mmCIF file with all atom_site columns, C-alpha atoms in Angstrom:
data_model
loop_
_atom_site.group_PDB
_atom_site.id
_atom_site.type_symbol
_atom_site.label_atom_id
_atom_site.label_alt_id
_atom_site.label_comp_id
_atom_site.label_asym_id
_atom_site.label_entity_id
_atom_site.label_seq_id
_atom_site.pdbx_PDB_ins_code
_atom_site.Cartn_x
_atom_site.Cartn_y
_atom_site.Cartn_z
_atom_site.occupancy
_atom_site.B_iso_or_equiv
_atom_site.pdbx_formal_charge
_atom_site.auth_seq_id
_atom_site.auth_comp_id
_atom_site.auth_asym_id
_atom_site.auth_atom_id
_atom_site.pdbx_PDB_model_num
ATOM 1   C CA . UNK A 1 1   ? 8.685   29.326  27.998 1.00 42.00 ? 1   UNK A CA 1
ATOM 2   C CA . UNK A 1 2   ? 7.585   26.527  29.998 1.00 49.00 ? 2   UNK A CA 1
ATOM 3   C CA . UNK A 1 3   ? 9.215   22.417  30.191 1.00 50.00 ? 3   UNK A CA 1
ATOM 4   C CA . UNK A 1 4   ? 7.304   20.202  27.645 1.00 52.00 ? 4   UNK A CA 1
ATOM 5   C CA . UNK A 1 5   ? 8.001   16.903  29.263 1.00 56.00 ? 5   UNK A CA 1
ATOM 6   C CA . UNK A 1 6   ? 4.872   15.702  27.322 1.00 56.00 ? 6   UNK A CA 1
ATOM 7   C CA . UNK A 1 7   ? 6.834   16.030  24.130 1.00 57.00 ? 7   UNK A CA 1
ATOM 8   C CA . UNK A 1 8   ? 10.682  16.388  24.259 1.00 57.00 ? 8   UNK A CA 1
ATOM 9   C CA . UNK A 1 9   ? 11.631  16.462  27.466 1.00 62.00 ? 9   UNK A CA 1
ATOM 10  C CA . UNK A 1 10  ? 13.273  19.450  26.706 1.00 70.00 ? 10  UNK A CA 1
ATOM 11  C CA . UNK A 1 11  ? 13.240  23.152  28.317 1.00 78.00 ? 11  UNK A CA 1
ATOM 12  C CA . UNK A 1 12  ? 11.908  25.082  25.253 1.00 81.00 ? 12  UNK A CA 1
ATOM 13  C CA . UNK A 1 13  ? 14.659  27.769  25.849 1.00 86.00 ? 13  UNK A CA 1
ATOM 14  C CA . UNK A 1 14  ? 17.223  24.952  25.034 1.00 85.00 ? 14  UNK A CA 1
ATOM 15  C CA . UNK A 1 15  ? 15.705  23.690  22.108 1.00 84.00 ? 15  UNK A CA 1
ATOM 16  C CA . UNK A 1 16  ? 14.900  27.488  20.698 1.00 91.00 ? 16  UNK A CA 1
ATOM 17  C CA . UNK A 1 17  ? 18.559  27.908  20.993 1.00 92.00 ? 17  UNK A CA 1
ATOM 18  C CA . UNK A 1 18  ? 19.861  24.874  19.183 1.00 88.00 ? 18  UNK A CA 1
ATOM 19  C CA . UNK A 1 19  ? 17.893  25.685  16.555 1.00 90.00 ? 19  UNK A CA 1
ATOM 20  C CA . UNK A 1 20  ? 19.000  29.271  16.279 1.00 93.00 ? 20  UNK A CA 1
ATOM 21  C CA . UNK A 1 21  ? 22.430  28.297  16.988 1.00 92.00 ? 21  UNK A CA 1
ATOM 22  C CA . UNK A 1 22  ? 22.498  25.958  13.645 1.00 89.00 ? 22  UNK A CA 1
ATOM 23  C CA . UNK A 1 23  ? 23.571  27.583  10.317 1.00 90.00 ? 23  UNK A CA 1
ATOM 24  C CA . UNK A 1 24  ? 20.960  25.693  8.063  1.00 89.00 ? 24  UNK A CA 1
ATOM 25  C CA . UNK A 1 25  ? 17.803  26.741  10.503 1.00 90.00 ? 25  UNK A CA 1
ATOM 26  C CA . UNK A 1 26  ? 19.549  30.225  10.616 1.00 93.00 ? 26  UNK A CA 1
ATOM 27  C CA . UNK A 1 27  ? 19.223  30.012  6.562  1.00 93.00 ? 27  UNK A CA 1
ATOM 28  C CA . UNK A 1 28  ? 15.565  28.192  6.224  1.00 92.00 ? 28  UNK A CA 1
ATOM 29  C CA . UNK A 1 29  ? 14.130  30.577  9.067  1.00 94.00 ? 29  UNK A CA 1
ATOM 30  C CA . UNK A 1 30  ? 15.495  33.420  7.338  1.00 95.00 ? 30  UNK A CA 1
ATOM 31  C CA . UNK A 1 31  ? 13.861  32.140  3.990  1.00 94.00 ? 31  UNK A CA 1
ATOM 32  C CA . UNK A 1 32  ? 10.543  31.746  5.451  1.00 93.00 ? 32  UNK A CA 1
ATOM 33  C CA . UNK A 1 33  ? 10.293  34.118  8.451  1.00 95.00 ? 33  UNK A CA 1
ATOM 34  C CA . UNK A 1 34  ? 12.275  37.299  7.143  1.00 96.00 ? 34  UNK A CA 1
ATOM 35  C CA . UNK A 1 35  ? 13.870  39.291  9.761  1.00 96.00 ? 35  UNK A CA 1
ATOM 36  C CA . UNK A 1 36  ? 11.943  37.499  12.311 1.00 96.00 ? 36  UNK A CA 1
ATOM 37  C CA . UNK A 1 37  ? 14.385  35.971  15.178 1.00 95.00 ? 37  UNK A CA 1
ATOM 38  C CA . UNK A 1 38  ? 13.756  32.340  15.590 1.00 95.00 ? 38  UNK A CA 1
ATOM 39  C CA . UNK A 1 39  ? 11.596  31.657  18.079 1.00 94.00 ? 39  UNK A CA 1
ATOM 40  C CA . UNK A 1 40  ? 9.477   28.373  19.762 1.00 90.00 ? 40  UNK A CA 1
ATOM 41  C CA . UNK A 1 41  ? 6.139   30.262  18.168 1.00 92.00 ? 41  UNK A CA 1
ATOM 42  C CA . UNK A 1 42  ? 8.076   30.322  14.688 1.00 93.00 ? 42  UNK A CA 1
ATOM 43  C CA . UNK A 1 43  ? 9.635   26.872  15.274 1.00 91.00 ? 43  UNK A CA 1
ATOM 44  C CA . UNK A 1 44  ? 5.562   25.593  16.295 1.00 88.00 ? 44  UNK A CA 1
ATOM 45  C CA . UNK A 1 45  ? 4.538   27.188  13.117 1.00 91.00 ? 45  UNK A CA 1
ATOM 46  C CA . UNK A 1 46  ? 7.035   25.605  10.867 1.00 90.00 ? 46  UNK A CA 1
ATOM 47  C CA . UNK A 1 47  ? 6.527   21.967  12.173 1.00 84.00 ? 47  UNK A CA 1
ATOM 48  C CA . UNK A 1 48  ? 2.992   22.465  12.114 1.00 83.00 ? 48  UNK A CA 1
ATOM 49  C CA . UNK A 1 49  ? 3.454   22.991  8.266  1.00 86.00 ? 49  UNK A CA 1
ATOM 50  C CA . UNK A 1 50  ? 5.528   20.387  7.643  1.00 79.00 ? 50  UNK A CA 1
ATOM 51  C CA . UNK A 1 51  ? 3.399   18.025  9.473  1.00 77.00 ? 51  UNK A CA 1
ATOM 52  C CA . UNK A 1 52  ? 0.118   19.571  6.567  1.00 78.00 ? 52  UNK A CA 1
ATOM 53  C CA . UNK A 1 53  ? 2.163   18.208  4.383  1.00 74.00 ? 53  UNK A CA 1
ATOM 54  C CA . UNK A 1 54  ? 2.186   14.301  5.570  1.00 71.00 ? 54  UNK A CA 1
ATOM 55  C CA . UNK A 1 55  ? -0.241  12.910  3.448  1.00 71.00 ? 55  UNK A CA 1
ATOM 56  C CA . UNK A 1 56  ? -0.281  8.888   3.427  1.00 73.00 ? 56  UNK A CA 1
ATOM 57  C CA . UNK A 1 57  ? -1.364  7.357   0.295  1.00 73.00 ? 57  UNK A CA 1
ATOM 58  C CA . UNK A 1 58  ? -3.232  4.097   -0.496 1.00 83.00 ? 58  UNK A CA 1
ATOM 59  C CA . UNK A 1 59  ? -0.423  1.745   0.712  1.00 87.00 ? 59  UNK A CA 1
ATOM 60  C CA . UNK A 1 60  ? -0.457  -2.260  -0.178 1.00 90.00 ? 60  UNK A CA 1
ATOM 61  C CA . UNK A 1 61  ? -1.868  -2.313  3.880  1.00 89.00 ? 61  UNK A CA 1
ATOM 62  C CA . UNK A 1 62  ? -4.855  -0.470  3.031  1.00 89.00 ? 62  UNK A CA 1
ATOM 63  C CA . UNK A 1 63  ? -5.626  -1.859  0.010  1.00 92.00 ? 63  UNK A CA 1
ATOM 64  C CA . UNK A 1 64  ? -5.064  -5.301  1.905  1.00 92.00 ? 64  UNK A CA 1
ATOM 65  C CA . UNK A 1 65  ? -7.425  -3.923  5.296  1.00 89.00 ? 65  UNK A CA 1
ATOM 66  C CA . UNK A 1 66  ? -10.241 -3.072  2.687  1.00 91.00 ? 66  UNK A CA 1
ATOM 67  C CA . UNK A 1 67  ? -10.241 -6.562  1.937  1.00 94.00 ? 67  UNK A CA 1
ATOM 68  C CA . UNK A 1 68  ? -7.982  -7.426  -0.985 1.00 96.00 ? 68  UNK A CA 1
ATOM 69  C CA . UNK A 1 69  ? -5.613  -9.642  0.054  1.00 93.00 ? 69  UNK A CA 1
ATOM 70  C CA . UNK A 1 70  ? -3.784  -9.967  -2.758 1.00 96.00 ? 70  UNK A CA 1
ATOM 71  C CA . UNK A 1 71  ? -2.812  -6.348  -2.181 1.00 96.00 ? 71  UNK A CA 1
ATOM 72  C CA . UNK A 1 72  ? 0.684   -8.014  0.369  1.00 95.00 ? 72  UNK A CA 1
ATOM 73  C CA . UNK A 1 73  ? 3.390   -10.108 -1.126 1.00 96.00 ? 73  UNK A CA 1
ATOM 74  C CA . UNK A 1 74  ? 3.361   -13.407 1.080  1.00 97.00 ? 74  UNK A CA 1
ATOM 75  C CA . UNK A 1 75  ? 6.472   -11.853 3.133  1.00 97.00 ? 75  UNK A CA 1
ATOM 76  C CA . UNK A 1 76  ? 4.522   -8.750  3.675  1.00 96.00 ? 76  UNK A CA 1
ATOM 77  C CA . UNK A 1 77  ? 1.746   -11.365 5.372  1.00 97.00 ? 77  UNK A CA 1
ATOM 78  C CA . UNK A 1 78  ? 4.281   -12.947 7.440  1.00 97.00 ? 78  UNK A CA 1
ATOM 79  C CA . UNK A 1 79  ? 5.199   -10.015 8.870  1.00 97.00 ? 79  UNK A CA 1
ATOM 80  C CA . UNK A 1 80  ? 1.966   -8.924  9.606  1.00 95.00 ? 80  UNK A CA 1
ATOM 81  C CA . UNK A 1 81  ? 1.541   -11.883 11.724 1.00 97.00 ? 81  UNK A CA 1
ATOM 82  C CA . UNK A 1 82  ? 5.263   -11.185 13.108 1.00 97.00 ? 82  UNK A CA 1
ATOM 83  C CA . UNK A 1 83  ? 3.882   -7.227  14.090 1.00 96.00 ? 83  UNK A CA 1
ATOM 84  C CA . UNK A 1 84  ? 0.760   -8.636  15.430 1.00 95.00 ? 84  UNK A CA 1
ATOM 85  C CA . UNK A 1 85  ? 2.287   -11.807 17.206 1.00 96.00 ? 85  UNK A CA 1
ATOM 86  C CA . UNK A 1 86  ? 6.194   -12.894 18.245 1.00 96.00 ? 86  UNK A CA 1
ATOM 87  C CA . UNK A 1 87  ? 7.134   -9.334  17.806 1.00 95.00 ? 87  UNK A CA 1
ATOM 88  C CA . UNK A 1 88  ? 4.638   -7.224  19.649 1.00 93.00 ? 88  UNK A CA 1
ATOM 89  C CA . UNK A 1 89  ? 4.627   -3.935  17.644 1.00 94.00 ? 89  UNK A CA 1
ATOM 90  C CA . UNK A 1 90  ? 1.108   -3.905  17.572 1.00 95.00 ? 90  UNK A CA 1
ATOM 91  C CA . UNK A 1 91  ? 0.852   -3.463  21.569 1.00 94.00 ? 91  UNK A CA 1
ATOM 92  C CA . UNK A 1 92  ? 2.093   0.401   20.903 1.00 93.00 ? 92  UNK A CA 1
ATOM 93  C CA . UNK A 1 93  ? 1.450   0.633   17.051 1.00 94.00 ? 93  UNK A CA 1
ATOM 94  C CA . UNK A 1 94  ? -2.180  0.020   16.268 1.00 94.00 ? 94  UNK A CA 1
ATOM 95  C CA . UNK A 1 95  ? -5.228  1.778   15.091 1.00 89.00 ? 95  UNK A CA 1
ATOM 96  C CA . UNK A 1 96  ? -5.363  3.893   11.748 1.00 85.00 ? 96  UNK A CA 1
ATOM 97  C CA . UNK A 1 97  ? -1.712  5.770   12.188 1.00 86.00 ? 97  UNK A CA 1
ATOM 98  C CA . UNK A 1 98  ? 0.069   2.804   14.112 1.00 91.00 ? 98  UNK A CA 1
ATOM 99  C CA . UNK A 1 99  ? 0.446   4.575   17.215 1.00 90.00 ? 99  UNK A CA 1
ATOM 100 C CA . UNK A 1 100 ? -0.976  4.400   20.566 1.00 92.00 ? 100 UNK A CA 1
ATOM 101 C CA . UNK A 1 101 ? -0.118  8.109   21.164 1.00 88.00 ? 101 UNK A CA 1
ATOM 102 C CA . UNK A 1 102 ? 1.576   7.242   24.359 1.00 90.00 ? 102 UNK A CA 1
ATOM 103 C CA . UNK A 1 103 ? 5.048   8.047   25.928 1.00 87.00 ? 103 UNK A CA 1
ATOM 104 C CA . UNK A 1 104 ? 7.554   5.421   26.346 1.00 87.00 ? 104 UNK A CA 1
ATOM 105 C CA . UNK A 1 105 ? 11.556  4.792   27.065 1.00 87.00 ? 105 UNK A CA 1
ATOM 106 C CA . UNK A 1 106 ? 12.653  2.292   24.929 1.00 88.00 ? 106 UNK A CA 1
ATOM 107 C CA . UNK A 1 107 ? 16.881  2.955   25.391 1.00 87.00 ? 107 UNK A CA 1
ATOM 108 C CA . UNK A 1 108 ? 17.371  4.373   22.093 1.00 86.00 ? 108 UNK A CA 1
ATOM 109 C CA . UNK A 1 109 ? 20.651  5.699   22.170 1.00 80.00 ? 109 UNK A CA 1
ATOM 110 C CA . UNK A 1 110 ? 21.253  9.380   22.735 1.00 76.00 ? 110 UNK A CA 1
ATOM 111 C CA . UNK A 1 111 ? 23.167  12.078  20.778 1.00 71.00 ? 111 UNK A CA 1
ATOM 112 C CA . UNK A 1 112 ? 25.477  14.559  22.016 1.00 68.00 ? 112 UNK A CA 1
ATOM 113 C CA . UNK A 1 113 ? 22.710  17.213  23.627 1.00 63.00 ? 113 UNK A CA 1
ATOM 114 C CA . UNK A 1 114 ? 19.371  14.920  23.669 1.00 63.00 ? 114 UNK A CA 1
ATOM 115 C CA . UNK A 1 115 ? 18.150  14.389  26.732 1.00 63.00 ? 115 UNK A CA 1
ATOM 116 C CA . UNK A 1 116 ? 19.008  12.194  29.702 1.00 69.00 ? 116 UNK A CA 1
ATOM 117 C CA . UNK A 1 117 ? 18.553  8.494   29.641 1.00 69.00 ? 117 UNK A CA 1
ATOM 118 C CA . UNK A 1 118 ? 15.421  7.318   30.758 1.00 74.00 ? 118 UNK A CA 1
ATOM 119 C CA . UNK A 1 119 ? 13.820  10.597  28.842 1.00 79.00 ? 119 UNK A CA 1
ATOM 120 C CA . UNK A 1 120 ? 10.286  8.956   27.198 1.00 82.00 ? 120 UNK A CA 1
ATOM 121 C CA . UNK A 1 121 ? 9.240   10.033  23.596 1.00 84.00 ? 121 UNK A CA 1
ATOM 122 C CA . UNK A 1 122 ? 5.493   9.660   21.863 1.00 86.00 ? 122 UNK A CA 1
ATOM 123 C CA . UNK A 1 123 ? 5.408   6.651   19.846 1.00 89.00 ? 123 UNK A CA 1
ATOM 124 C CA . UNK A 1 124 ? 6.031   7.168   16.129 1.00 88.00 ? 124 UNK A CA 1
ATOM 125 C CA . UNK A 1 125 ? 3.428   6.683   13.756 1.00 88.00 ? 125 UNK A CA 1
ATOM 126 C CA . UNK A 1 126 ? 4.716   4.138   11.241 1.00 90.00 ? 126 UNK A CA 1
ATOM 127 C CA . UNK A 1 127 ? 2.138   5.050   8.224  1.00 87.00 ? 127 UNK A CA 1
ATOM 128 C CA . UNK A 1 128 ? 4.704   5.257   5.624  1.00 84.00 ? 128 UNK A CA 1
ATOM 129 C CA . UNK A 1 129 ? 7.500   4.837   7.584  1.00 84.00 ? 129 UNK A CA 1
ATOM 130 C CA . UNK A 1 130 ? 9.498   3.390   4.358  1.00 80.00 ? 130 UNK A CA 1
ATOM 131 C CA . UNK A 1 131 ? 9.123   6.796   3.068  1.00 78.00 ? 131 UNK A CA 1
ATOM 132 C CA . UNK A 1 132 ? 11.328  8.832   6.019  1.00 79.00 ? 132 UNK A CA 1
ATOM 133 C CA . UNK A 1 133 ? 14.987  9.172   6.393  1.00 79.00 ? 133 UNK A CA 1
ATOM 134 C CA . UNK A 1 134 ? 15.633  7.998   9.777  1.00 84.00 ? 134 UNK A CA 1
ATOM 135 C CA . UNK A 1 135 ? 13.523  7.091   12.212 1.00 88.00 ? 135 UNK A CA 1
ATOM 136 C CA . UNK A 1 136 ? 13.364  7.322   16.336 1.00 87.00 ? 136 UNK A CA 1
ATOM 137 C CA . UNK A 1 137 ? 12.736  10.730  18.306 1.00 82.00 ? 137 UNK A CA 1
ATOM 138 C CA . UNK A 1 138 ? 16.215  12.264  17.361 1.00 81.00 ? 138 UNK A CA 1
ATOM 139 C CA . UNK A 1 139 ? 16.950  10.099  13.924 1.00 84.00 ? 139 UNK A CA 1
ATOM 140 C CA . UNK A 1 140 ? 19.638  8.197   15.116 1.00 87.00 ? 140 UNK A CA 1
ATOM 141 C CA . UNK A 1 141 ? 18.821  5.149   12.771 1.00 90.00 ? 141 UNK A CA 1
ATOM 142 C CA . UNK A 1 142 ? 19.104  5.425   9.441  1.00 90.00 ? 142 UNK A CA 1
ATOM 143 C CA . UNK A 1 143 ? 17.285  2.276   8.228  1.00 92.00 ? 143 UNK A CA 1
ATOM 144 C CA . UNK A 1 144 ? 14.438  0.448   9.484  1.00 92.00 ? 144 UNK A CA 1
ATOM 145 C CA . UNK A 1 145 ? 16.199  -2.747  9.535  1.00 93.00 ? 145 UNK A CA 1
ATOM 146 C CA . UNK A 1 146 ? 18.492  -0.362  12.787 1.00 93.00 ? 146 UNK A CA 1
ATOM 147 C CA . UNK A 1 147 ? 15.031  0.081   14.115 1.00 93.00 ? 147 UNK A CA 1
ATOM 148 C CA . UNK A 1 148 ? 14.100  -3.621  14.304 1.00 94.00 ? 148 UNK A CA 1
ATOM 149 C CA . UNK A 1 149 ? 17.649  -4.501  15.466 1.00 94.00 ? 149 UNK A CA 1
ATOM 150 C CA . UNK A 1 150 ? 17.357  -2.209  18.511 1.00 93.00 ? 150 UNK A CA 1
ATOM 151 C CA . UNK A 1 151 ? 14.104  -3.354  19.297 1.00 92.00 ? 151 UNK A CA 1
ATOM 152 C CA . UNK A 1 152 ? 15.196  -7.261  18.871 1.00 93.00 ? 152 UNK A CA 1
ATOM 153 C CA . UNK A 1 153 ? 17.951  -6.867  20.973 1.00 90.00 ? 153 UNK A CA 1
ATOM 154 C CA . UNK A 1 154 ? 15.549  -5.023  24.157 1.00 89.00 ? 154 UNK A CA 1
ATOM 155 C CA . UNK A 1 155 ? 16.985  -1.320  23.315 1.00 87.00 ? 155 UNK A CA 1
ATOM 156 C CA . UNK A 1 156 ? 20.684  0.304   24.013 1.00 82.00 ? 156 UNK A CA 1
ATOM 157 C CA . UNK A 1 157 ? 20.176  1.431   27.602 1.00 81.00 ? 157 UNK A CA 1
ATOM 158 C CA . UNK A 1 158 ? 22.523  2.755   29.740 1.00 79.00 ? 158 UNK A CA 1
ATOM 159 C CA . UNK A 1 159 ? 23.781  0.523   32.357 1.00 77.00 ? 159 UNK A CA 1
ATOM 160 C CA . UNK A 1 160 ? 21.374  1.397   34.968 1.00 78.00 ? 160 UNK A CA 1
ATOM 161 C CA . UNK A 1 161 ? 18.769  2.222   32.867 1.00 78.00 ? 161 UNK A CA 1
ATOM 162 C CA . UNK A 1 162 ? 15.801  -0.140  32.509 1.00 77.00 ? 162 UNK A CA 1
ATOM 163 C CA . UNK A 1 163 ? 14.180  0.432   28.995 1.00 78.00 ? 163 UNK A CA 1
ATOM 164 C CA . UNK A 1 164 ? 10.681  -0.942  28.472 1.00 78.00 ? 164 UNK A CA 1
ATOM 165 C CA . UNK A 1 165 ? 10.632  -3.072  26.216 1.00 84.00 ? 165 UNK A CA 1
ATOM 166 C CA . UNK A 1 166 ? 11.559  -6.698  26.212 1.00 85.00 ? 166 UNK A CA 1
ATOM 167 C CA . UNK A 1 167 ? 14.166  -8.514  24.235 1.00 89.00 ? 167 UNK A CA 1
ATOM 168 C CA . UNK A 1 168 ? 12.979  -11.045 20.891 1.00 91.00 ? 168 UNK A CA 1
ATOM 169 C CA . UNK A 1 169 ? 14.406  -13.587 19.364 1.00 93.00 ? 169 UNK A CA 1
ATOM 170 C CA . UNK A 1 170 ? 13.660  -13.065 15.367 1.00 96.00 ? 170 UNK A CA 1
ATOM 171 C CA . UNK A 1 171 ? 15.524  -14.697 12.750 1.00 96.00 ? 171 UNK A CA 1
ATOM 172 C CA . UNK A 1 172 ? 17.121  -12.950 9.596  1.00 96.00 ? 172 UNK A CA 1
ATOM 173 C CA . UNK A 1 173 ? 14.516  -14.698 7.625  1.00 97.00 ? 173 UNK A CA 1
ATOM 174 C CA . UNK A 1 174 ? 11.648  -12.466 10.384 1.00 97.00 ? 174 UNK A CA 1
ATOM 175 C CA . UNK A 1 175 ? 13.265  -9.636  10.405 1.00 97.00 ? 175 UNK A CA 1
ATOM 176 C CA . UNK A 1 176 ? 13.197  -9.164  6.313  1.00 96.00 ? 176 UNK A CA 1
ATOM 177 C CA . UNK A 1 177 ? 8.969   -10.277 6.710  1.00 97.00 ? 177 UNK A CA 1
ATOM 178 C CA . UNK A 1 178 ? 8.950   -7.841  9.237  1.00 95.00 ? 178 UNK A CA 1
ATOM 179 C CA . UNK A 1 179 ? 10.513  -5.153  7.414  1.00 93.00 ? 179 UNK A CA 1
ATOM 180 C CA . UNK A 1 180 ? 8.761   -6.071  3.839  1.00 92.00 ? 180 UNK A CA 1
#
């Protein structure tokens, strides 16, 4: 099995075994693979899946995009012009899934067992991104108001380690457009 610094930044072999070495994966790979060890084909197969079954709906943005603009709340507007403007998103989340597709370090903080700082992950698409759970490459916030913190306050880098992305002032009043 061969490095994927493209995606993870992980040896294969390394992730193969976390996820083998977890109970739950032990139980869901059992439930959908039985008898089959757990391996980076079976692991491929079940993201794959899960990824068939992203489907985005007709959001407020669409609606809005196609041309009705009462489709946003007037918060929902001003953060628009926050994503497109003061804030930046829009220089790595644009075109139809609000991602350039590209590999950045933006010092989120690591977990126990992710990889070393400086490690660059694929921009996130953020069509329906009030829909997930957590968000960055390994989950570690919980809420997208953690997201826009981190972001607002130029990342959680090691000392040492440059991120790449650049520090903005936003007020509370911002950060809720931003978020609505």
């Amino acid at each position: 099995i061969r490095d994927s610094p493209q995606e993870m930044a992980l040896d294969l072999r390394v992730a193969v075994a976390r996820v083998a070495a977890d109970p739950d994966y032990q139980r869901l790979f059992e439930k959908a693979f039985p008898g089959k060890p757990i391996t980076f084909g079976l692991i491929a197969k079940s993201v794959a899946s899960y990824e068939r079954t992203l489907v985005s709906y007709d959001s407020d943005l669409d609606r809005y995009l196609a041309g009705n603009k009462s489709a946003l709340r007037p918060a929902a507007k001003r953060g628009m012009a926050l994503f497109i403007g003061k804030a930046s998103c829009i220089e790595c989340h644009h075109g139809p899934l609000l991602t350039d597709h590209k590999f950045y370090y933006t010092g989120v903080p690591e977990r126990d067992g992710d990889s070393k700082p400086g490690s660059r992950y694929k921009t996130q698409s953020l069509r329906d991104v009030t829909r997930r759970f957590s968000y960055m490459h390994n989950g570690i916030f919980l809420r997208i108001e953690g997201v826009i913190d981190h972001y607002v306050r130029g990342g959680s880098a090691p000392p040492g380690v440059q991120a790449g992305i650049v520090p903005t002032a936003l007020t509370n009043e911002e950060r809720s457009d931003l978020t609505a």
